[in-house]
Short mmCIF file of C-alpha atoms in Angstrom, two decimals:
data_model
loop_
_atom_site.label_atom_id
_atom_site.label_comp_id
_atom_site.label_asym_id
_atom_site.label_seq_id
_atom_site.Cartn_x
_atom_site.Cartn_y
_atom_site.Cartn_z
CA UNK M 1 0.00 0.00 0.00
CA UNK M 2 1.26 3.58 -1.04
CA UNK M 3 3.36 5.46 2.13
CA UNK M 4 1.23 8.91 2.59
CA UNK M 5 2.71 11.56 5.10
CA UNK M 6 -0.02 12.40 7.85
CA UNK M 7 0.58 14.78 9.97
CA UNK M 8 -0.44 15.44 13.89
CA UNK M 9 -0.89 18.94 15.31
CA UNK M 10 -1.12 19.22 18.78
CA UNK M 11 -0.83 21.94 21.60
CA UNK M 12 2.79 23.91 22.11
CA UNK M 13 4.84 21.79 24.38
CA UNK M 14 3.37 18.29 23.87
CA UNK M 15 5.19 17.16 20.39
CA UNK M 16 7.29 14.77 22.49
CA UNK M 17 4.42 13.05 23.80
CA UNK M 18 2.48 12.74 20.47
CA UNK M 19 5.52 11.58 19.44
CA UNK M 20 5.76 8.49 21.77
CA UNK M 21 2.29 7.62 20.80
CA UNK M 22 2.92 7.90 17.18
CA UNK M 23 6.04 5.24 18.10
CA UNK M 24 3.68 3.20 20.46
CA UNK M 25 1.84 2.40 16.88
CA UNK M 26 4.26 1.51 15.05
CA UNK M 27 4.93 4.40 12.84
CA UNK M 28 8.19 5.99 11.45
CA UNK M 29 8.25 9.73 12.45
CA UNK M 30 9.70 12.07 9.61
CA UNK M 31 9.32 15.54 10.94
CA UNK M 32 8.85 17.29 14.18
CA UNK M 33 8.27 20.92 14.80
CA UNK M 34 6.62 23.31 16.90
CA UNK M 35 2.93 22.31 17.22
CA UNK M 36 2.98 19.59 14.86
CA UNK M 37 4.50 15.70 14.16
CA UNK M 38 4.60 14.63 11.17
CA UNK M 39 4.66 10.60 10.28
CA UNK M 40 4.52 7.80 7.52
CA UNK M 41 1.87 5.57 7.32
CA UNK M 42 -0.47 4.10 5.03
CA UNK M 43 -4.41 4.80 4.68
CA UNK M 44 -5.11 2.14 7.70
CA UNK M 45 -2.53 4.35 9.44
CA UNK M 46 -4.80 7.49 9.12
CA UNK M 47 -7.96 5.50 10.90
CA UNK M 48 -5.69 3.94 13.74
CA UNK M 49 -4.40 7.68 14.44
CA UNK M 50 -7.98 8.47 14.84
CA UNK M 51 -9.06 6.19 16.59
CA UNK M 52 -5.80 5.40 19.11
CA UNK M 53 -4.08 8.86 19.67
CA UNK M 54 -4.81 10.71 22.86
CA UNK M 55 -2.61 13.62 22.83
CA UNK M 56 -3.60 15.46 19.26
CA UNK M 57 -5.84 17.79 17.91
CA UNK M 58 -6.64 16.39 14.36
CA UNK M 59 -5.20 13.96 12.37
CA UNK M 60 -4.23 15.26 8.53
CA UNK M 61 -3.23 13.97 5.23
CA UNK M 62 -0.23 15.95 3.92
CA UNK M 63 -1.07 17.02 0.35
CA UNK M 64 2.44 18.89 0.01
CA UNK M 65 4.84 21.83 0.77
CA UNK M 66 5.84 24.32 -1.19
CA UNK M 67 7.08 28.31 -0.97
CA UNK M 68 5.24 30.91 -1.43
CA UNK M 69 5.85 35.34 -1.20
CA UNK M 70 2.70 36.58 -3.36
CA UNK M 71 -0.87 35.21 -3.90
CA UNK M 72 0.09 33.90 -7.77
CA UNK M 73 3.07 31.56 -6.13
CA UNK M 74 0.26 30.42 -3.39
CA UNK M 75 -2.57 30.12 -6.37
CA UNK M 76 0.21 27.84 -8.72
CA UNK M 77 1.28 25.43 -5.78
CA UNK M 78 -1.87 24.88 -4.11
CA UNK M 79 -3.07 24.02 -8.21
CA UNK M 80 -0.07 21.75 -8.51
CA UNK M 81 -1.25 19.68 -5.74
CA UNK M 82 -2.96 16.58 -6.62
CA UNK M 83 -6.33 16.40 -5.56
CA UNK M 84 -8.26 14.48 -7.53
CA UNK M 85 -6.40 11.28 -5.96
CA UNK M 86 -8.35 12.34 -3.02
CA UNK M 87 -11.37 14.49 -3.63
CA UNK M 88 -14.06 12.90 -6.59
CA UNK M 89 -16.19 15.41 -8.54
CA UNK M 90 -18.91 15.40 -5.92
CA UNK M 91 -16.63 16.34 -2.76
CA UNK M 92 -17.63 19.50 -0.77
CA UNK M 93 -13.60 21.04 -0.72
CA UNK M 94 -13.00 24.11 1.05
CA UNK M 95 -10.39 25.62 3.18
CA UNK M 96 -11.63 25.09 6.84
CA UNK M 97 -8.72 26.99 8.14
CA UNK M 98 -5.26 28.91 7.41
CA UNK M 99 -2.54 30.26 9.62
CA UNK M 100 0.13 32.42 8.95
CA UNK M 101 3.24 33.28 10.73
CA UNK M 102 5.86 35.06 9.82
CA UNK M 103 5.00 35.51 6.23
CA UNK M 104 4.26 38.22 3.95
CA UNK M 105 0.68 36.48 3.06
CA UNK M 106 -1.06 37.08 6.30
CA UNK M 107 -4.35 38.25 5.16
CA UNK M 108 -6.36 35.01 6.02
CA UNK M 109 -9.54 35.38 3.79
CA UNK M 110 -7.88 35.60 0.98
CA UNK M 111 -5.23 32.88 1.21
CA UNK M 112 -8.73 30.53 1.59
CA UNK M 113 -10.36 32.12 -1.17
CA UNK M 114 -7.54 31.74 -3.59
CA UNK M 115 -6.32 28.30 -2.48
CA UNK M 116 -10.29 27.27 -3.14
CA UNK M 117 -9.75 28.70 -6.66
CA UNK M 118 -6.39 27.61 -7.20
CA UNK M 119 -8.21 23.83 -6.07
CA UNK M 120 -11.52 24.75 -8.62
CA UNK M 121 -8.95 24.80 -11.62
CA UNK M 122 -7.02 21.93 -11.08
CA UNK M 123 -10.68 19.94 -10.46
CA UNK M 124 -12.18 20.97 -13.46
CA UNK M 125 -9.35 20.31 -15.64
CA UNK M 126 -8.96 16.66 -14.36
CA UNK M 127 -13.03 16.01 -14.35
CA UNK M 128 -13.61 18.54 -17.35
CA UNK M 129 -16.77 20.65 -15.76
CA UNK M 130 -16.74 24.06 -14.96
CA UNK M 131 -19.29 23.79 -11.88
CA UNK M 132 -19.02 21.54 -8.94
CA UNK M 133 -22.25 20.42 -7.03
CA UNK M 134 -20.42 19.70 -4.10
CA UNK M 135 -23.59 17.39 -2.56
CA UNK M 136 -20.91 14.64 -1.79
CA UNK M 137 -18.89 13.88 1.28
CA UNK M 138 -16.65 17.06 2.75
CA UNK M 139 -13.18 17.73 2.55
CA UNK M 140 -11.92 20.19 4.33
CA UNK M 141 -8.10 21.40 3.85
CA UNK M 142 -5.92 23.38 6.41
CA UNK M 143 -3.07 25.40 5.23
CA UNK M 144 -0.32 26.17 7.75
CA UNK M 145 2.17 29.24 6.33
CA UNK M 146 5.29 29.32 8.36
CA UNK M 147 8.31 32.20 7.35
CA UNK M 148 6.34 31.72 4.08
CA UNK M 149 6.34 27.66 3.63
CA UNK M 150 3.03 26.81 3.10
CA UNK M 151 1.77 23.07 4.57
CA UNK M 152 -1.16 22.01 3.00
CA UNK M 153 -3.48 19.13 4.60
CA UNK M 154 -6.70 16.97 4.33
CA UNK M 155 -8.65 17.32 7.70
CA UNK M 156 -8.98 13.52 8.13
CA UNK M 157 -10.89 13.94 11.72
CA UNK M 158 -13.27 16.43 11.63
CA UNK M 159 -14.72 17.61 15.08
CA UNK M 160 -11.37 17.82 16.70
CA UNK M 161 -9.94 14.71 18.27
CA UNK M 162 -10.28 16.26 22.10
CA UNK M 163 -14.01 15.78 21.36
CA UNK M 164 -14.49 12.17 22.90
CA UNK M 165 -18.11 12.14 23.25
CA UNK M 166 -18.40 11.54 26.94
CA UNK M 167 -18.03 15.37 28.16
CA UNK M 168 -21.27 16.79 27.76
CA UNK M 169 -20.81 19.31 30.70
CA UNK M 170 -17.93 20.76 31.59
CA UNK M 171 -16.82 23.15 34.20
CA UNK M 172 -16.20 27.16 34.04
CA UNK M 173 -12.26 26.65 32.95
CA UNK M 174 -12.17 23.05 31.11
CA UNK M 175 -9.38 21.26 30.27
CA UNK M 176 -9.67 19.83 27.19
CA UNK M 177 -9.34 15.81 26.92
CA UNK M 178 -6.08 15.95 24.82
CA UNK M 179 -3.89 18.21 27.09
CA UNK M 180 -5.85 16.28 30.08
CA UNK M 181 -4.43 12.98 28.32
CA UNK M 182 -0.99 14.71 27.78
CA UNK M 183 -0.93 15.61 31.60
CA UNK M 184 -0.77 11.91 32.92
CA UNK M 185 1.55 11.13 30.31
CA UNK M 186 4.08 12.86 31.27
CA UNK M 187 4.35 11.59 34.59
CA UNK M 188 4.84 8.00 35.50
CA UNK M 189 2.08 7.06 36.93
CA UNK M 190 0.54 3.68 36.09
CA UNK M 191 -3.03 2.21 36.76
CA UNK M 192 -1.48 0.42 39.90
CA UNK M 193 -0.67 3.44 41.42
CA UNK M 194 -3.03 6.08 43.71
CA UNK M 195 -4.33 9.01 41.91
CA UNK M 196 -6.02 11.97 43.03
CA UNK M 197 -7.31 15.46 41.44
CA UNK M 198 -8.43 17.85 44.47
CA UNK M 199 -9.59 19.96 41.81
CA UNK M 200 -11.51 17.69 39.51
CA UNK M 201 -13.83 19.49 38.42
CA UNK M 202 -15.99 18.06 35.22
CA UNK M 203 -13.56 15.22 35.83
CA UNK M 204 -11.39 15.08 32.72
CA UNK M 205 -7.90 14.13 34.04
CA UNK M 206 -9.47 11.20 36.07
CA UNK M 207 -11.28 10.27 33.04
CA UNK M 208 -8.60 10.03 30.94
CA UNK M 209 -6.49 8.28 33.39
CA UNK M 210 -9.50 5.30 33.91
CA UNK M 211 -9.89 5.49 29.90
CA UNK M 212 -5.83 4.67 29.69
CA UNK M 213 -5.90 2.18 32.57
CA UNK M 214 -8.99 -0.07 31.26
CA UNK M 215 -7.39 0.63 27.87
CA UNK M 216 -9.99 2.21 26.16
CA UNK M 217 -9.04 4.21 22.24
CA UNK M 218 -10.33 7.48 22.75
CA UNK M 219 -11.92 7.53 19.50
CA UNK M 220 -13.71 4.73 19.44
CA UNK M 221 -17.47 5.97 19.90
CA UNK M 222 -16.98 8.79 17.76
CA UNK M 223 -16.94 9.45 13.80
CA UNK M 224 -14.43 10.80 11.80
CA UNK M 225 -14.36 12.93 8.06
CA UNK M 226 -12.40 10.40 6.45
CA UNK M 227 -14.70 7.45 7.26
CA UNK M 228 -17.16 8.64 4.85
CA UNK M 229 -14.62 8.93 2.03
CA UNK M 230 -15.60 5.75 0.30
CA UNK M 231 -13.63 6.60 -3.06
CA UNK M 232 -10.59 6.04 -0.90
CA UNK M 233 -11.54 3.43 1.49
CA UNK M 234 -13.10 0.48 0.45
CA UNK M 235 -13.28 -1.94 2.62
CA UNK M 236 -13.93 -2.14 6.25
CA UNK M 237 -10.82 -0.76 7.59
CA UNK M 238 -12.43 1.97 10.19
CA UNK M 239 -14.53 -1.08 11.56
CA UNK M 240 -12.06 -3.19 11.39
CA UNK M 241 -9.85 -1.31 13.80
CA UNK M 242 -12.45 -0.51 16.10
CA UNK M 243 -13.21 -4.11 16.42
CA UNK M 244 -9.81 -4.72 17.70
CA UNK M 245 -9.74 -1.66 19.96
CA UNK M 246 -13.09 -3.16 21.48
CA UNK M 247 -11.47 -6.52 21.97
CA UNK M 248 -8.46 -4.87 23.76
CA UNK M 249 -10.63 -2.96 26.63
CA UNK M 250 -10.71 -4.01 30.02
CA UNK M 251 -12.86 -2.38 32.47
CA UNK M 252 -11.60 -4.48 35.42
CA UNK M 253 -8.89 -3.45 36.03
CA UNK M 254 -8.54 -2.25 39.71
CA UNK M 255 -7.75 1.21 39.87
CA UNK M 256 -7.45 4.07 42.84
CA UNK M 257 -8.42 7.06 41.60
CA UNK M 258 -10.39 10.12 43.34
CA UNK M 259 -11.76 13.14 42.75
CA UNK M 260 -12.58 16.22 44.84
CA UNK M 261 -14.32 19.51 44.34
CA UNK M 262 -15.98 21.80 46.80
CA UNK M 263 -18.63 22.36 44.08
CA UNK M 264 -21.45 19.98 44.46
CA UNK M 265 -22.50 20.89 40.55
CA UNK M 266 -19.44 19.82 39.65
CA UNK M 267 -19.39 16.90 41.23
CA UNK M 268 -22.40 15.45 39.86
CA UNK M 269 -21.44 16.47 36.33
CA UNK M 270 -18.00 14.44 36.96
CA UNK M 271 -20.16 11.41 37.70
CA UNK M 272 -22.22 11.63 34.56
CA UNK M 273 -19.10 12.42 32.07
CA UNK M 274 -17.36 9.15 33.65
CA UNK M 275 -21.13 7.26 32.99
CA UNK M 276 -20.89 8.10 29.59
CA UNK M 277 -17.80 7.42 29.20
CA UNK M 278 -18.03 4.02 30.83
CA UNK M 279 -15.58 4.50 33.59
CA UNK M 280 -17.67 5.41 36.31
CA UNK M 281 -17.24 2.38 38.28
CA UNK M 282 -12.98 2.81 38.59
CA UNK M 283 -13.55 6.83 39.58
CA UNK M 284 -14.60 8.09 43.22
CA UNK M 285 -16.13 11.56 43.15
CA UNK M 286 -16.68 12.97 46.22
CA UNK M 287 -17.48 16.99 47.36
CA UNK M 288 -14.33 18.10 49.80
CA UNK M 289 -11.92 20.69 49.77
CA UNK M 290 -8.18 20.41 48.87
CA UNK M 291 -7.52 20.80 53.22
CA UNK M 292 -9.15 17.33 53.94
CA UNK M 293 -6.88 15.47 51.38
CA UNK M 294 -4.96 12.86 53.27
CA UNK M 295 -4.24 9.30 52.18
CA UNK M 296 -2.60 6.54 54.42
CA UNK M 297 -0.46 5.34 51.18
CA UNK M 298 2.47 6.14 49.96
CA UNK M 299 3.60 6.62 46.33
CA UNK M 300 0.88 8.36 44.95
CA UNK M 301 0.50 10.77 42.78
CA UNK M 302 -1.43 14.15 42.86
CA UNK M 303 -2.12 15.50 38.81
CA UNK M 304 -4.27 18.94 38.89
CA UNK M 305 -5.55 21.60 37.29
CA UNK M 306 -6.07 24.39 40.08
CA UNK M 307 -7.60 27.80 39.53
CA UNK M 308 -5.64 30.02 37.72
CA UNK M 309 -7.03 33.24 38.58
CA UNK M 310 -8.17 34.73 35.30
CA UNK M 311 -10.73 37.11 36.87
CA UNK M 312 -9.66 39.74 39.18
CA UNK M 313 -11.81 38.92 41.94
CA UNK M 314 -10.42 35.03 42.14
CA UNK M 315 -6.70 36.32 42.40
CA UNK M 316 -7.30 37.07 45.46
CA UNK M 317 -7.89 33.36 46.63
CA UNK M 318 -4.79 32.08 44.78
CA UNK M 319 -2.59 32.04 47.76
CA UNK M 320 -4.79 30.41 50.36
CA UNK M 321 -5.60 27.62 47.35
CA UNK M 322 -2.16 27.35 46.66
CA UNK M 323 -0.82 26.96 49.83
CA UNK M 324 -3.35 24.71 51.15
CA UNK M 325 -2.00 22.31 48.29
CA UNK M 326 1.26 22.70 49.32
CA UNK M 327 0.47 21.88 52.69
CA UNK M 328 -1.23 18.18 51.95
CA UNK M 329 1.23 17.10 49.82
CA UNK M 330 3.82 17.81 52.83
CA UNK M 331 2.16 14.86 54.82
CA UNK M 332 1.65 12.60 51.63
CA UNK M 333 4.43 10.20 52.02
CA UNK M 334 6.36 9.51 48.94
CA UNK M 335 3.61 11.05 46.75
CA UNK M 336 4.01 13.36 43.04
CA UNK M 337 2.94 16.37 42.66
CA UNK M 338 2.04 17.07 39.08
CA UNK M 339 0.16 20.65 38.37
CA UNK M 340 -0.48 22.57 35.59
CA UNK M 341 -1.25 26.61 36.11
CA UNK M 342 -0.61 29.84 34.68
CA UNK M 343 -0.46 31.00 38.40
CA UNK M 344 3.36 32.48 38.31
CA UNK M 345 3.60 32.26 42.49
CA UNK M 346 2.66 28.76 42.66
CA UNK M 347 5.90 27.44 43.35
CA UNK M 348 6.12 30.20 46.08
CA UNK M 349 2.79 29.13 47.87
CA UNK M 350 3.09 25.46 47.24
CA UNK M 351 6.44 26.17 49.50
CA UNK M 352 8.93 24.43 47.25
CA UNK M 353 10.23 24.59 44.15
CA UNK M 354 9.25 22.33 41.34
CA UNK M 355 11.97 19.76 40.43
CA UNK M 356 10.52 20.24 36.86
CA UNK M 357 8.75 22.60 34.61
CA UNK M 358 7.61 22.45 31.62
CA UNK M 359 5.64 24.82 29.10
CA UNK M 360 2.58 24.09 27.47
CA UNK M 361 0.18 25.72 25.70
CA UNK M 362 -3.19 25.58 27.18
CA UNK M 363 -5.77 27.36 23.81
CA UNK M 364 -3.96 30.99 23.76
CA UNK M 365 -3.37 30.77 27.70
CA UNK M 366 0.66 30.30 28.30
CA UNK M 367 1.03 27.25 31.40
CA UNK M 368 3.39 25.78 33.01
CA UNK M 369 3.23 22.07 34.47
CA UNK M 370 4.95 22.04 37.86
CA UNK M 371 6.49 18.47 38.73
CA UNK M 372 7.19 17.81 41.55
CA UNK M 373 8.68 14.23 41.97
CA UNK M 374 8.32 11.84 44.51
CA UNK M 375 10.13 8.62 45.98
CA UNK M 376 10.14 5.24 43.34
CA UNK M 377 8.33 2.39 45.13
CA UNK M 378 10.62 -0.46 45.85
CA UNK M 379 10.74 -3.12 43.03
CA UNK M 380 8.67 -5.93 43.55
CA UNK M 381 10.60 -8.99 44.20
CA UNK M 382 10.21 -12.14 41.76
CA UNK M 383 9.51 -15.76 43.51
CA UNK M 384 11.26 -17.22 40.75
CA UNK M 385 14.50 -18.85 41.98
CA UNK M 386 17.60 -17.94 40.17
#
């Protein structure tokens, strides 16, 4: 089957981690860069992307690259691009979205109206008709323009890939699914291990982790763009690989995670967003404030999303909140500390600094995840005699 290059964009600061998932299936990475991994796979490739990746926005078939300083050198390489082998004459085509950084085309209207001509030509001289009905399945294209290199894709996904299906309410300050999923991945937490969000919320991180441990695809009850493009896939491949990802799920599995929030609302809308998503059973929500966590165990980990403050009147809580964290994960033996904030005196009120920190991108809001690491548990000894 022909190699296609299918690219991953993600949130600023998580490439590494889309990365290791992108590796986890098998694929050979050929590009990395800010905001986006690039990889070769086939057209199955695209669908188990979909279906299997946590930590990106969208999944996209590259169409090509090319350079481009005027609208006439973005009009000839966008009509040099090949997209008949992908779009038949009854496709809806249009450009969903450009970006451009950088670059002396910035005006964003017009680089979508003239790449949708540009893509008009090159249709009608492969098909030979002037007017396209469009009353077909959709196609949507995303142009990236970077110091003037223009990255053209086929939005393979849709409704972005942070859009599970099981959050139907969500709290004040969400955090989407993806950088949620991104979160617990970068720690080293494991489904035998404690985990605890004093600031749960609509329940996403504790979601995510019960989704990971009973090893549940994130896409799996959700559609996808590409599976309606039959003149490219014809056969069962999309059902095919959610079969599989069905077999592989195992809801079971004994897990110890917990989530508090001295919102009541909340609360309850954390219990129905784990029902839907089916992992309601391996989650205990429960209304308390970040002051009464304790926990008799040790090696456990603490992964949170705290108030950041963005209205004026609740910067004035910050410190209290802050420090109150700081002050149960003092008498958590052995535990991690994992939290994610655009609160700059965290460190200060948590009372120690973070042994790491890292920068992500959380929508336009800069954050920074503070890590704070705790002891390894002992290895388990093996019976087996040497």
């Amino acid at each position: 089957m022909e190699m296609l290059e299918i690219m991953a964009p993600c949130h600023f600061g998580l490439e590494a981690v889309v990365k290791r998932e992108i590796y986890d299936l098998g694929y050979e990475i050929s590009n990395v860069e800010d905001g986006r991994v690039t990889f070769l796979g086939d057209l199955e490739a695209i669908a188990m992307a979909n279906i299997h990746i946590r930590c990106a926005e969208r999944i996209l078939l590259k169409m090509g690259e090319f350079e481009a300083r005027s609208f006439q050198e973005l009009f000839e390489g966008i009509e040099n691009l090949p997209w008949e082998k992908y779009i038949p004459v009854d496709g809806k085509f249009w450009v969903t979205k450009a970006t451009s950084v950088k670059s002396e085309l910035f005006s964003l209207p017009d680089i979508q109206s003239i790449a949708k001509k540009a893509m008009v030509k090159r249709l009608s001289g492969v098909y030979n008709i002037e007017w396209f009905e469009e009353d077909g399945s959709e196609y949507p294209v995303r142009i990236f323009i970077m110091k003037n290199k223009v990255v053209v894709g086929l939005d393979t996904s849709g409704v972005p890939l942070h859009k599970r299906g099981y959050r139907k309410l969500t709290s004040k300050a969400p955090l989407s699914e993806t950088i949620a999923a991104a979160l617990i991945k970068l720690t080293p937490w494991h489904s035998d291990r404690i985990l605890v969000d004093p600031f749960c919320g609509s329940g996403t991180i504790l979601i995510e982790a019960a989704m990971m441990a009973a090893n549940i695809a994130p896409g799996i009850d959700r559609t996808f763009t590409a599976e309606k493009w039959t003149n490219i896939y014809k056969d069962d491949t999309w059902k095919e690989i959610r079969r599989e990802a069905r077999e592989m799920i195992d809801t079971s599995v004994e897990t110890d995670l917990q989530g508090f929030d001295i919102d009541p609302e909340m609360i309850r809308i954390a219990k129905e967003n784990a029902d839907l998503a089916g992992v309601s059973h391996m989650i205990h929500f429960q209304k308390r404030d970040v002051s009464e966590l304790s926990h008799s165990k040790p090696y456990g980990f603490i992964i949170t999303n705290p108030p950041y403050g963005e209205r004026l009147s609740d910067k004035e809580e910050l410190p209290e909140i802050y420090t109150s964290l700081g002050n149960v994960y003092s008498n958590l033996k052995d535990w991690s500390l994992y939290v994610i904030t655009s609160y700059e005196d965290a460190n200060r009120y948590i009372g120690r600094k973070a042994d790491k920190n890292r920068k992500i991108y959380n929508g336009m809001i800069k954050t920074y995840y503070y890590q704070y690491m705790g002891a390894k548990p002992p290895r388990k000894r093996s019976n087996n005699p040497k």
